[in-house]
Coordinates of C-alpha atoms in Angstrom, one line a residue:
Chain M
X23 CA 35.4 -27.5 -27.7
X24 CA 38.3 -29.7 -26.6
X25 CA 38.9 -28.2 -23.3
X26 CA 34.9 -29.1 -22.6
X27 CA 35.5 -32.9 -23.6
X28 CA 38.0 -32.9 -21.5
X29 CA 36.4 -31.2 -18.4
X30 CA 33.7 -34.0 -18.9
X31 CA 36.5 -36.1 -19.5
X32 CA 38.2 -35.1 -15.9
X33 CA 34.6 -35.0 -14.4
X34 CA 33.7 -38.3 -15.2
X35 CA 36.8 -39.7 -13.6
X36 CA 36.1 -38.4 -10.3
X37 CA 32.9 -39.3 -10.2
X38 CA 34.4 -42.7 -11.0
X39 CA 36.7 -41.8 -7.7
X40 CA 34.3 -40.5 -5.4
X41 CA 31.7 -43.8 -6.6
X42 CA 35.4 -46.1 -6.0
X43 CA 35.9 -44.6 -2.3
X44 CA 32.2 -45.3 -1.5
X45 CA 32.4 -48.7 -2.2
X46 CA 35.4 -49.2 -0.2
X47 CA 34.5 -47.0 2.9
X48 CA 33.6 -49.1 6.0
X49 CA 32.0 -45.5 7.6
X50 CA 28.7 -44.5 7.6
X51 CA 29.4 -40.6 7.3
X52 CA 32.0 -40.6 4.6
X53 CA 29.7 -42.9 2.4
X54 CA 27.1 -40.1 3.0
X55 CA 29.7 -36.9 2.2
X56 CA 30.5 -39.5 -0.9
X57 CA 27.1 -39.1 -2.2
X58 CA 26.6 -35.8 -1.3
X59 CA 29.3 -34.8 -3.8
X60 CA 28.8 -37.0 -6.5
X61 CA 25.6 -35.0 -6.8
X62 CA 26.8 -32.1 -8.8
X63 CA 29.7 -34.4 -10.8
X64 CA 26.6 -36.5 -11.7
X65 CA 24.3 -33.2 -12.9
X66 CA 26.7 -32.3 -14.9
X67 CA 27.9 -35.3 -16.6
X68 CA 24.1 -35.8 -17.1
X69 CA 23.9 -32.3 -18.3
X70 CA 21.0 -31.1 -16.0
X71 CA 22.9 -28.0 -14.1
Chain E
X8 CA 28.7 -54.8 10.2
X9 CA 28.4 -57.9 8.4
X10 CA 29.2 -57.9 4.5
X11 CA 25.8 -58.2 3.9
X12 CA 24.7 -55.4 6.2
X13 CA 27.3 -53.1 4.9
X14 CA 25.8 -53.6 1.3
X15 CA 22.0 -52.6 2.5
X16 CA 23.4 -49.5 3.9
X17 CA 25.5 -48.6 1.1
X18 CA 22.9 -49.7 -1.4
X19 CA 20.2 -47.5 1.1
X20 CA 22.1 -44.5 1.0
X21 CA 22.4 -44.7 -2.5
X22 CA 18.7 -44.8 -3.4
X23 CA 18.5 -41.8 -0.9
X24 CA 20.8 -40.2 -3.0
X25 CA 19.4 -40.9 -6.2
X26 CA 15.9 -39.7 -5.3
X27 CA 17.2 -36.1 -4.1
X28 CA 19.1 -35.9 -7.5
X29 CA 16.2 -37.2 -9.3
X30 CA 14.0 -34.1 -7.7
X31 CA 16.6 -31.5 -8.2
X32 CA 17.5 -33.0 -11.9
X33 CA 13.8 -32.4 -12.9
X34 CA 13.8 -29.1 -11.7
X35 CA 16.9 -27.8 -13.3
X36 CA 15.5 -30.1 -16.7
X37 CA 12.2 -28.6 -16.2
X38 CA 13.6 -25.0 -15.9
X39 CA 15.9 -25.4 -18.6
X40 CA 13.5 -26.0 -21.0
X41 CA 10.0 -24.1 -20.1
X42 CA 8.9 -22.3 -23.0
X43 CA 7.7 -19.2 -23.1
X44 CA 5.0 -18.1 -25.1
X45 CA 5.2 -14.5 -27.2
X46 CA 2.2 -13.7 -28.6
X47 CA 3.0 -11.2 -31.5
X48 CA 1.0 -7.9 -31.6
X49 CA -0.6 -7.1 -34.7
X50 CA 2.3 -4.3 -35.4
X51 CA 5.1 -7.0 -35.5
X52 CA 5.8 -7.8 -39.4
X53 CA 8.6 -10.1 -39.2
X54 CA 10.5 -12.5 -37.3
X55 CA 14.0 -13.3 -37.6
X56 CA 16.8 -15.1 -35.9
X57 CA 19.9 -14.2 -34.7
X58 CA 21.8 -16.4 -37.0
X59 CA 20.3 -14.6 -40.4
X60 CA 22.9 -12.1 -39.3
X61 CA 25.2 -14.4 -38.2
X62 CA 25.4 -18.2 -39.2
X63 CA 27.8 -19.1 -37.2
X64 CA 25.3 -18.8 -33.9
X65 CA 22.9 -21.0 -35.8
X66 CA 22.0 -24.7 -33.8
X67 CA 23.0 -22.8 -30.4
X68 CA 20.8 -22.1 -27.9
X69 CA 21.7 -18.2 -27.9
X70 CA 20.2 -18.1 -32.2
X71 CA 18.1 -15.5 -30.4
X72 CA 14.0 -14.5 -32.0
X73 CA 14.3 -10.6 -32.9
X74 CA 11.0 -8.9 -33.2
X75 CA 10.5 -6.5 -36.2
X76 CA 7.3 -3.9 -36.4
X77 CA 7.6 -1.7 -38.9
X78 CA 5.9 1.6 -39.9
X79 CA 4.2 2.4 -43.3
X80 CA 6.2 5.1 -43.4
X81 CA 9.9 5.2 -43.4
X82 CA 12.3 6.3 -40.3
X83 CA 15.2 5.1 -38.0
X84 CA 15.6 2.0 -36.2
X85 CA 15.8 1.2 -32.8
X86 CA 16.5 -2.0 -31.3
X87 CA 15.8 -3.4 -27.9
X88 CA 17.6 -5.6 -26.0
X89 CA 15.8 -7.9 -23.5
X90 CA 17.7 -10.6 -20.9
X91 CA 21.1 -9.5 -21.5
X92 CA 21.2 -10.2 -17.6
X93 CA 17.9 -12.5 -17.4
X94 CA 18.0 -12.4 -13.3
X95 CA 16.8 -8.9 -13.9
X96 CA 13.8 -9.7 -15.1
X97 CA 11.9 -6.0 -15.7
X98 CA 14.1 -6.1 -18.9
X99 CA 12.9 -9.2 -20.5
X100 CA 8.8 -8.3 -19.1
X101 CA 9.2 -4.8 -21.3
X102 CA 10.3 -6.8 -24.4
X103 CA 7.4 -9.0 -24.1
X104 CA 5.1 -5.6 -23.6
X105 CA 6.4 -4.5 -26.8
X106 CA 6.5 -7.0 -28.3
X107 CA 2.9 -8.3 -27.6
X108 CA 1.5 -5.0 -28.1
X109 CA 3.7 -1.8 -29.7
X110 CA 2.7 -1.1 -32.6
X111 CA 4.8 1.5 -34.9
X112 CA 3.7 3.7 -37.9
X113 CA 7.0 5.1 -38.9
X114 CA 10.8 3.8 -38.8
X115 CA 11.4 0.2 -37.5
X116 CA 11.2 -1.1 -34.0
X117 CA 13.4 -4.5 -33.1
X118 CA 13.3 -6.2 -29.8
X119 CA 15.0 -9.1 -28.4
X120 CA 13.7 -10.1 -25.4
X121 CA 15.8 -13.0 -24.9
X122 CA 19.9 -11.3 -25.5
X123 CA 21.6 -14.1 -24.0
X124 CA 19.0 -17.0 -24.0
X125 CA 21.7 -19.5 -22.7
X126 CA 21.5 -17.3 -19.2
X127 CA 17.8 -18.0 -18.7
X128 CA 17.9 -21.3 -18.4
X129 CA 20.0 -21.6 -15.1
X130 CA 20.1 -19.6 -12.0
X131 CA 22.9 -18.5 -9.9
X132 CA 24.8 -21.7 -8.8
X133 CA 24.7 -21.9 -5.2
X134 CA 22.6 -19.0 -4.3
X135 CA 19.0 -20.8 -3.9
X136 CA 17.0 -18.8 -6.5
X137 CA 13.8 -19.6 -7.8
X138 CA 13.8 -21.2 -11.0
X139 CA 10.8 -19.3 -12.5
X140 CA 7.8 -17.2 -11.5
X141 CA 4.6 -16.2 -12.5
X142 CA 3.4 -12.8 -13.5
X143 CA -0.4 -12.4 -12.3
X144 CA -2.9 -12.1 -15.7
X145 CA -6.2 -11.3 -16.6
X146 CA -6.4 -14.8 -17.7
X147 CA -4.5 -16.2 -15.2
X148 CA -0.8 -16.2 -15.3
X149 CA 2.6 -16.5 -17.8
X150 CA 5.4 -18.6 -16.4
X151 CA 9.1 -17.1 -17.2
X152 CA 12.0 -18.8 -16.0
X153 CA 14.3 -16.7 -13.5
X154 CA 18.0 -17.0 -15.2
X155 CA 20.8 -15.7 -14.2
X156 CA 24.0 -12.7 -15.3
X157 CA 26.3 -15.2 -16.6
X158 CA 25.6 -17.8 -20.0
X159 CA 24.6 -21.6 -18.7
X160 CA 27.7 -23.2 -18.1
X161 CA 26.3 -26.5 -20.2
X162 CA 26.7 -24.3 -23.1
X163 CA 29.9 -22.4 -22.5
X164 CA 32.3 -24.3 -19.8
X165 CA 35.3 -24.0 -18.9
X166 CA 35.7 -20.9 -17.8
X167 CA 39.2 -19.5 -18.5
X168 CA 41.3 -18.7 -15.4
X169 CA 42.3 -15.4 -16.7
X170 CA 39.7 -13.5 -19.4
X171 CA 41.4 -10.8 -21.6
X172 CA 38.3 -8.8 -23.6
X173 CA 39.1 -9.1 -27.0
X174 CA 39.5 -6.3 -29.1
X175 CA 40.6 -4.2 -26.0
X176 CA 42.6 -6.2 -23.9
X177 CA 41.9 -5.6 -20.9
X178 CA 41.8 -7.9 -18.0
X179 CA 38.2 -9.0 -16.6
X180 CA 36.9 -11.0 -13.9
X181 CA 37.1 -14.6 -15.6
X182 CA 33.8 -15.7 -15.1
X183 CA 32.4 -12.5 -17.2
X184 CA 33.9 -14.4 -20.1
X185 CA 29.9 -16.1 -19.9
X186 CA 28.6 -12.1 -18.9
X187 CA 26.4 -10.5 -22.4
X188 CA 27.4 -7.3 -20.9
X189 CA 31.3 -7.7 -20.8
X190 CA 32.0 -9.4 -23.9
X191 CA 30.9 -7.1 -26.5
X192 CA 31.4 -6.3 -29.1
X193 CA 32.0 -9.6 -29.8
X194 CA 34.1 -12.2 -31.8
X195 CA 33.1 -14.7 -34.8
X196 CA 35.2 -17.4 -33.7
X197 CA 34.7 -16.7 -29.3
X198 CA 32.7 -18.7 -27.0
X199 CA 29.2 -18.7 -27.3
X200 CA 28.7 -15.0 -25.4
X201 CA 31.6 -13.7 -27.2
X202 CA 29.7 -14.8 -30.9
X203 CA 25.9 -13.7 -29.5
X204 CA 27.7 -10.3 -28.7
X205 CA 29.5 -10.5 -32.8
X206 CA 25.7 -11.7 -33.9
X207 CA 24.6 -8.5 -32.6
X208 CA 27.0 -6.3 -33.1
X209 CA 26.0 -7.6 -37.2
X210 CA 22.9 -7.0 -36.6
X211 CA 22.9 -3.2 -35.6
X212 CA 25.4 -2.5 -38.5
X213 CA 23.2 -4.7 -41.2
X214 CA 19.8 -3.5 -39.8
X215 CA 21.8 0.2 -40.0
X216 CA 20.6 0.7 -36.4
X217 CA 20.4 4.5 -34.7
X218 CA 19.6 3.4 -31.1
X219 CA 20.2 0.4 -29.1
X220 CA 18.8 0.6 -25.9
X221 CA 19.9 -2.3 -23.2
X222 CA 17.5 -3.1 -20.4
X223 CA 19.0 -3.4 -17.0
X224 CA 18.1 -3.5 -13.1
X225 CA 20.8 -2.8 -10.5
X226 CA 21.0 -3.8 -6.9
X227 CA 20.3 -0.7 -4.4
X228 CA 24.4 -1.0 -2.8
X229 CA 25.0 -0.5 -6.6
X230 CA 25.8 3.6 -7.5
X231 CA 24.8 3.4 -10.7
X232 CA 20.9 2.6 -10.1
X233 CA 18.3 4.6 -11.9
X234 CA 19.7 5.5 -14.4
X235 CA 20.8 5.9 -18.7
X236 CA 24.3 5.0 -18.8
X237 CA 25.1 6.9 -22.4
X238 CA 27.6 6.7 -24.5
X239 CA 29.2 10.2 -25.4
X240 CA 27.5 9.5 -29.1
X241 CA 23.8 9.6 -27.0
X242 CA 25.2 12.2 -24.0
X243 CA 22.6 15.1 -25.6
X244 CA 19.9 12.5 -25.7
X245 CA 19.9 10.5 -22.5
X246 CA 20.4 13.8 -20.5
X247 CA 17.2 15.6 -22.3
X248 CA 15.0 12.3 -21.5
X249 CA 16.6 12.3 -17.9
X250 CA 14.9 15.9 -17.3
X251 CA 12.0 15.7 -19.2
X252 CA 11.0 12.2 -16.7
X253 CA 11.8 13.4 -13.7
X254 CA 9.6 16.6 -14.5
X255 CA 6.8 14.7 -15.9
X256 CA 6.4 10.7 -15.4
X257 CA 6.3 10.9 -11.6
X258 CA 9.8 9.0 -11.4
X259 CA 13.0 9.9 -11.0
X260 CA 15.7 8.8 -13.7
X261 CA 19.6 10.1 -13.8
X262 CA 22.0 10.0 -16.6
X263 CA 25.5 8.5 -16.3
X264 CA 28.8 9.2 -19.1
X265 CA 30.1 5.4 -20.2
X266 CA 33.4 5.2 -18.3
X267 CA 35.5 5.3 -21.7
X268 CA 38.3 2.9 -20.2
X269 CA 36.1 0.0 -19.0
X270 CA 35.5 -2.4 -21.8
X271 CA 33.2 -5.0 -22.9
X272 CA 30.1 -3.1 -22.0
X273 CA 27.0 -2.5 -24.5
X274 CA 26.4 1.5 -23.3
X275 CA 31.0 1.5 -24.6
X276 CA 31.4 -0.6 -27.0
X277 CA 28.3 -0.9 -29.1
X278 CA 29.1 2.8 -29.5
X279 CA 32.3 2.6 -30.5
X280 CA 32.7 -0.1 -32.6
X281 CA 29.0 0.8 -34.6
X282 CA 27.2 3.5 -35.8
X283 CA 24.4 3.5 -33.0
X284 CA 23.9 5.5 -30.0
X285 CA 23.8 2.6 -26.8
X286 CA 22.1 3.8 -24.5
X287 CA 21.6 1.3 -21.1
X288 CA 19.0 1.5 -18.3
X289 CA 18.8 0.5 -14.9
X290 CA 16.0 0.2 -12.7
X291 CA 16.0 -1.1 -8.9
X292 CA 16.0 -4.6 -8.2
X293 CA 15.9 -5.1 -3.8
X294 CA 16.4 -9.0 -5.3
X295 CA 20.1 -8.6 -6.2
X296 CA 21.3 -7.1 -3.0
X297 CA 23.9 -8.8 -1.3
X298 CA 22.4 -8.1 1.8
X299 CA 19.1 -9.1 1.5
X300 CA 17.1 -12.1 3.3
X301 CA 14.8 -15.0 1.8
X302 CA 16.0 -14.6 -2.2
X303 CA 12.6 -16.5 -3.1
X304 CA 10.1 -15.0 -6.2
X305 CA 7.9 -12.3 -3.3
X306 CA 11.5 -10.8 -3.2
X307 CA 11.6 -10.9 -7.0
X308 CA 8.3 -9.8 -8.1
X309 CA 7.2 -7.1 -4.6
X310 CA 11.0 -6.1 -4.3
X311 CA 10.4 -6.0 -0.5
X312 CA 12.9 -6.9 1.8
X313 CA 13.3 -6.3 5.7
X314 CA 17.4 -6.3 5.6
X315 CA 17.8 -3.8 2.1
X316 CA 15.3 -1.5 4.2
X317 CA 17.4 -1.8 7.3
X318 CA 20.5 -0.8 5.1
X319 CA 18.5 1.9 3.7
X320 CA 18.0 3.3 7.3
X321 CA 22.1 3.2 7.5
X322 CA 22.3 5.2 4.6
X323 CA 23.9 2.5 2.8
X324 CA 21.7 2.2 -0.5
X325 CA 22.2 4.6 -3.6
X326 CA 18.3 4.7 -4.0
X327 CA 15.5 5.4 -1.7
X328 CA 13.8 1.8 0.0
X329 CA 10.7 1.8 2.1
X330 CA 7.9 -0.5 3.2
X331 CA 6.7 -0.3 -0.2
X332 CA 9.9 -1.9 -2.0
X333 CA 10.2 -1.9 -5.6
X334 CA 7.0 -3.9 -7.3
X335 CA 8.1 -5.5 -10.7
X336 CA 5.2 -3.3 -11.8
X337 CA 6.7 -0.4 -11.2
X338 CA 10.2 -1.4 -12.3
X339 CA 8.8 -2.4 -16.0
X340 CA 6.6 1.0 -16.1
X341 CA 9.8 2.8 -15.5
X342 CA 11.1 1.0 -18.5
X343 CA 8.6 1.7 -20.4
X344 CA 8.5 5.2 -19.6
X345 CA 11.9 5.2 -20.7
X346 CA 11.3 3.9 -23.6
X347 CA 8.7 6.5 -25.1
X348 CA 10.7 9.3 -24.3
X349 CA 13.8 7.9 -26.4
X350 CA 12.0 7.4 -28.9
X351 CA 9.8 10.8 -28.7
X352 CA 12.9 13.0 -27.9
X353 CA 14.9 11.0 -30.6
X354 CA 12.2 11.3 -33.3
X355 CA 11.5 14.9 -32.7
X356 CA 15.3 15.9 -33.5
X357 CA 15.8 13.8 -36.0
X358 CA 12.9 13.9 -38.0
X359 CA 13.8 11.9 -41.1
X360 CA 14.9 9.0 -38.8
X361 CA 12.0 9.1 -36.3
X362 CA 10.5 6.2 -35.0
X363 CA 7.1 7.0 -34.0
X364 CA 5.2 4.3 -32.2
X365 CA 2.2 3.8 -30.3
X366 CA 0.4 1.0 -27.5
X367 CA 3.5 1.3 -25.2
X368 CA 1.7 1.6 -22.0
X369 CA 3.3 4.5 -19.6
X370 CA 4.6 4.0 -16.2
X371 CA 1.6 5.3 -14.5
X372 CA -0.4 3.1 -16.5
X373 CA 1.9 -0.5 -16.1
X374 CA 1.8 0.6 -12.2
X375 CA -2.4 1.0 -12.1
X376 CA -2.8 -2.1 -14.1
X377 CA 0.3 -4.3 -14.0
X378 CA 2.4 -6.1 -15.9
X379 CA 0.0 -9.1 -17.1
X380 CA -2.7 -6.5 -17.8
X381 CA -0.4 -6.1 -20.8
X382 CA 0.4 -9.9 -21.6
X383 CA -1.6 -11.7 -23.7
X384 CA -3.3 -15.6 -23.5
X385 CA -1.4 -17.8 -25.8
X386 CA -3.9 -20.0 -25.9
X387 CA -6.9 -17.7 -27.6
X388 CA -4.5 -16.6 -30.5
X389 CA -3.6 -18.3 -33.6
X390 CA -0.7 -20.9 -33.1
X391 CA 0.6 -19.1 -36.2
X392 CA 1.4 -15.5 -34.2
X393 CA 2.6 -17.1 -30.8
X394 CA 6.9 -17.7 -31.3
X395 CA 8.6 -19.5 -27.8
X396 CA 11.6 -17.9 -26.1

């Protein structure tokens, strides 16, 4: 049970990360591969897959 | 860019990528949570959970229904187990034919169509299956979601990086740490597969179980297809039932010996660490080859598949493939087929622990009239008889 907080612990801070380097990006393509995998830190920080 | 154009792109993609989660999050929510109706056959006199054998599965999502007809006469008991792998979905269709119609006049019947009910609410990560499909009805049609081999990793996650099968030892692929079929039999204070597998394992020595018989399907690159896997315990049995359906039900079936060093698996250790024969089926599944093409729910449900028939033509398949494929129909008969011999075979030699029960449909019969033929409409039955999976 505490190693699962803390994977949605450790998942949560990338997400934070990969939402950090999007704002900061001045490129149209890495602001797209940004979103592209937030997508699964997202689902399962939401807790849909 | 100026500022202000570099915040209505950002802010575009964004929305773009919002609405592409939203569709797939409401998929995966929707699929997670379909329920699927059971509507009890006459013959079924109680239903219990998992946890009244085990409390410390109760609140998870694996505190399994188990399906109880009973005869008016006393016998053995058998239990069935449904959706320990829910991506092979001719197990968990011949639980709900039992379950929806068996009835038994002497010893006890259990079934479980849902083993590991955490593994039918997600499908293999990556690999593009459908989320559900619909078996064809009289009525109309039942939805069933697809699942997958391993527990949902929202209710069992992280997996380890090494996974050492407990009581044995032995070293296994980590992520079969979330496989039913690799973690038995089981421990009360595991993860979530590990304590479904110790619920169970409670179960068949509470219920004083005889049989348990695990329903499988195998890919056709797989060599053991076709087949009872047997424990030494069941060797006499599965081997008599082997001859006596390949002479008589118009299908082939084999008999495998339960490797005694590989651990964790229901057909080993259910039999050594309980007083039950296990006893584990396979039937062909086109759908979990690795080298088949569109994995969509035709492959599923008609088992037809241009690519497992080319590799058929190389040789390369441990079962026969043609233009026909393998129809879920005919996947489920076999099953049920199965099934009625166990129990015939079983009850004949053992006559004061017989379990003697009727309205199992054959395999010629599920094949003639299919699977929803035997599944019945929630909807025209008492709310009181229907239980959700």
């Amino acid at each position: 049970m505490i190693m699962t907080i803390l994977y949605y612990i450790l998942t949560g801070f990338i997400a934070f990360l990969i939402i950090w380097n999007l704002l900061k990006s001045k490129k149209w393509q890495e602001e797209i591969l940004y979103i592209i995998i937030l997508m699964p830190f997202l689902l399962r920080l939401f807790r849909l897959k | 860019m100026s500022v202000h154009g570099l915040h209505i792109r950002k802010c575009s993609f964004v929305i773009l990528g919002a609405i592409l989660m939203a569709f797939a999050g409401t998929s995966f929510y929707n699929s997670r949570h379909l329920r699927e109706p059971v509507v009890l056959s006459p013959g079924v006199t109680q239903v219990k959970k998992l946890s009244d054998y085990f409390p410390g599965i109760k609140g998870t999502i694996n505190d399994s229904n188990i399906y109880i007809l009973e005869g008016t006469e006393p016998g053995g008991t058998i239990l069935i187990l449904g959706g320990s792998h829910p991506e092979e979905p001719a197990s968990r269709l011949t639980t709900w034919i039992l379950a929806e119609n068996a009835a038994v006049e002497q010893g006890r019947l259990l079934v479980v169509p849902s083993a590991n009910r955490s593994a039918t609410t997600v499908t293999r990560l990556g690999g593009a299956y459908p989320p559900d499909f619909t078996i064809p009805t009289p009525w109309g049609g039942q939805k069933f979601r697809m699942g997958d081999r391993w527990s949902n990793p929202l209710d069992q996650w992280p997996d380890p990086e090494v996974y050492i099968h407990y009581p044995s030892r032995q070293e296994l692929a980590y992520v079969d740490i979330r496989n039913l079929n690799r973690t038995w039999p089981g421990r009360a204070n595991g993860t979530l597969t590990e304590k479904t597998c110790y619920a169970m394992t409670q179960l068949i020595q509470k219920e004083n179980v005889d049989i348990v018989i695990d329903l499988h399907e195998a890919e056709l690159q797989y060599p053991v297809i076709s087949t009872i896997v047997a424990h030494q315990k069941g060797e006499d049995l599965a081997a008599l039932v082997s001859m006596m359906i390949s002479g008589s039900e118009g299908f082939d079936i084999g008999m495998e010996y339960s490797p005694k060093a590989l651990h964790g698996l229901s057909h080993r250790e259910i039999g050594d660490h309980t007083q039950a024969i296990s006893l584990l089926l396979e039937a062909p599944e086109p759908f979990l080859d690795a080298t088949r093409g569109r994995t969509d729910r035709a492959l599923l449900l008609e088992g037809k598949d241009e690519f497992v028939l080319r590799a058929g033509k190389h040789g390369l398949l441990f079962e026969k493939m043609d233009e026909d494929g393998w129809p879920i129909d005919i996947r489920v008969g076999r099953h049920c087929s199965t099934i009625i011999y166990i129990l015939e075979l079983w009850s004949e030699e053992n006559p004061e622990k017989a379990v003697v029960a009727r309205k199992i449909p054959r395999y010629a019969e599920v094949k003639e009239k299919g699977v929803g033929f035997f599944l019945r409409d929630p909807t025209k039955e008492d709310p009181k008889n229907v239980y959700f999976e």
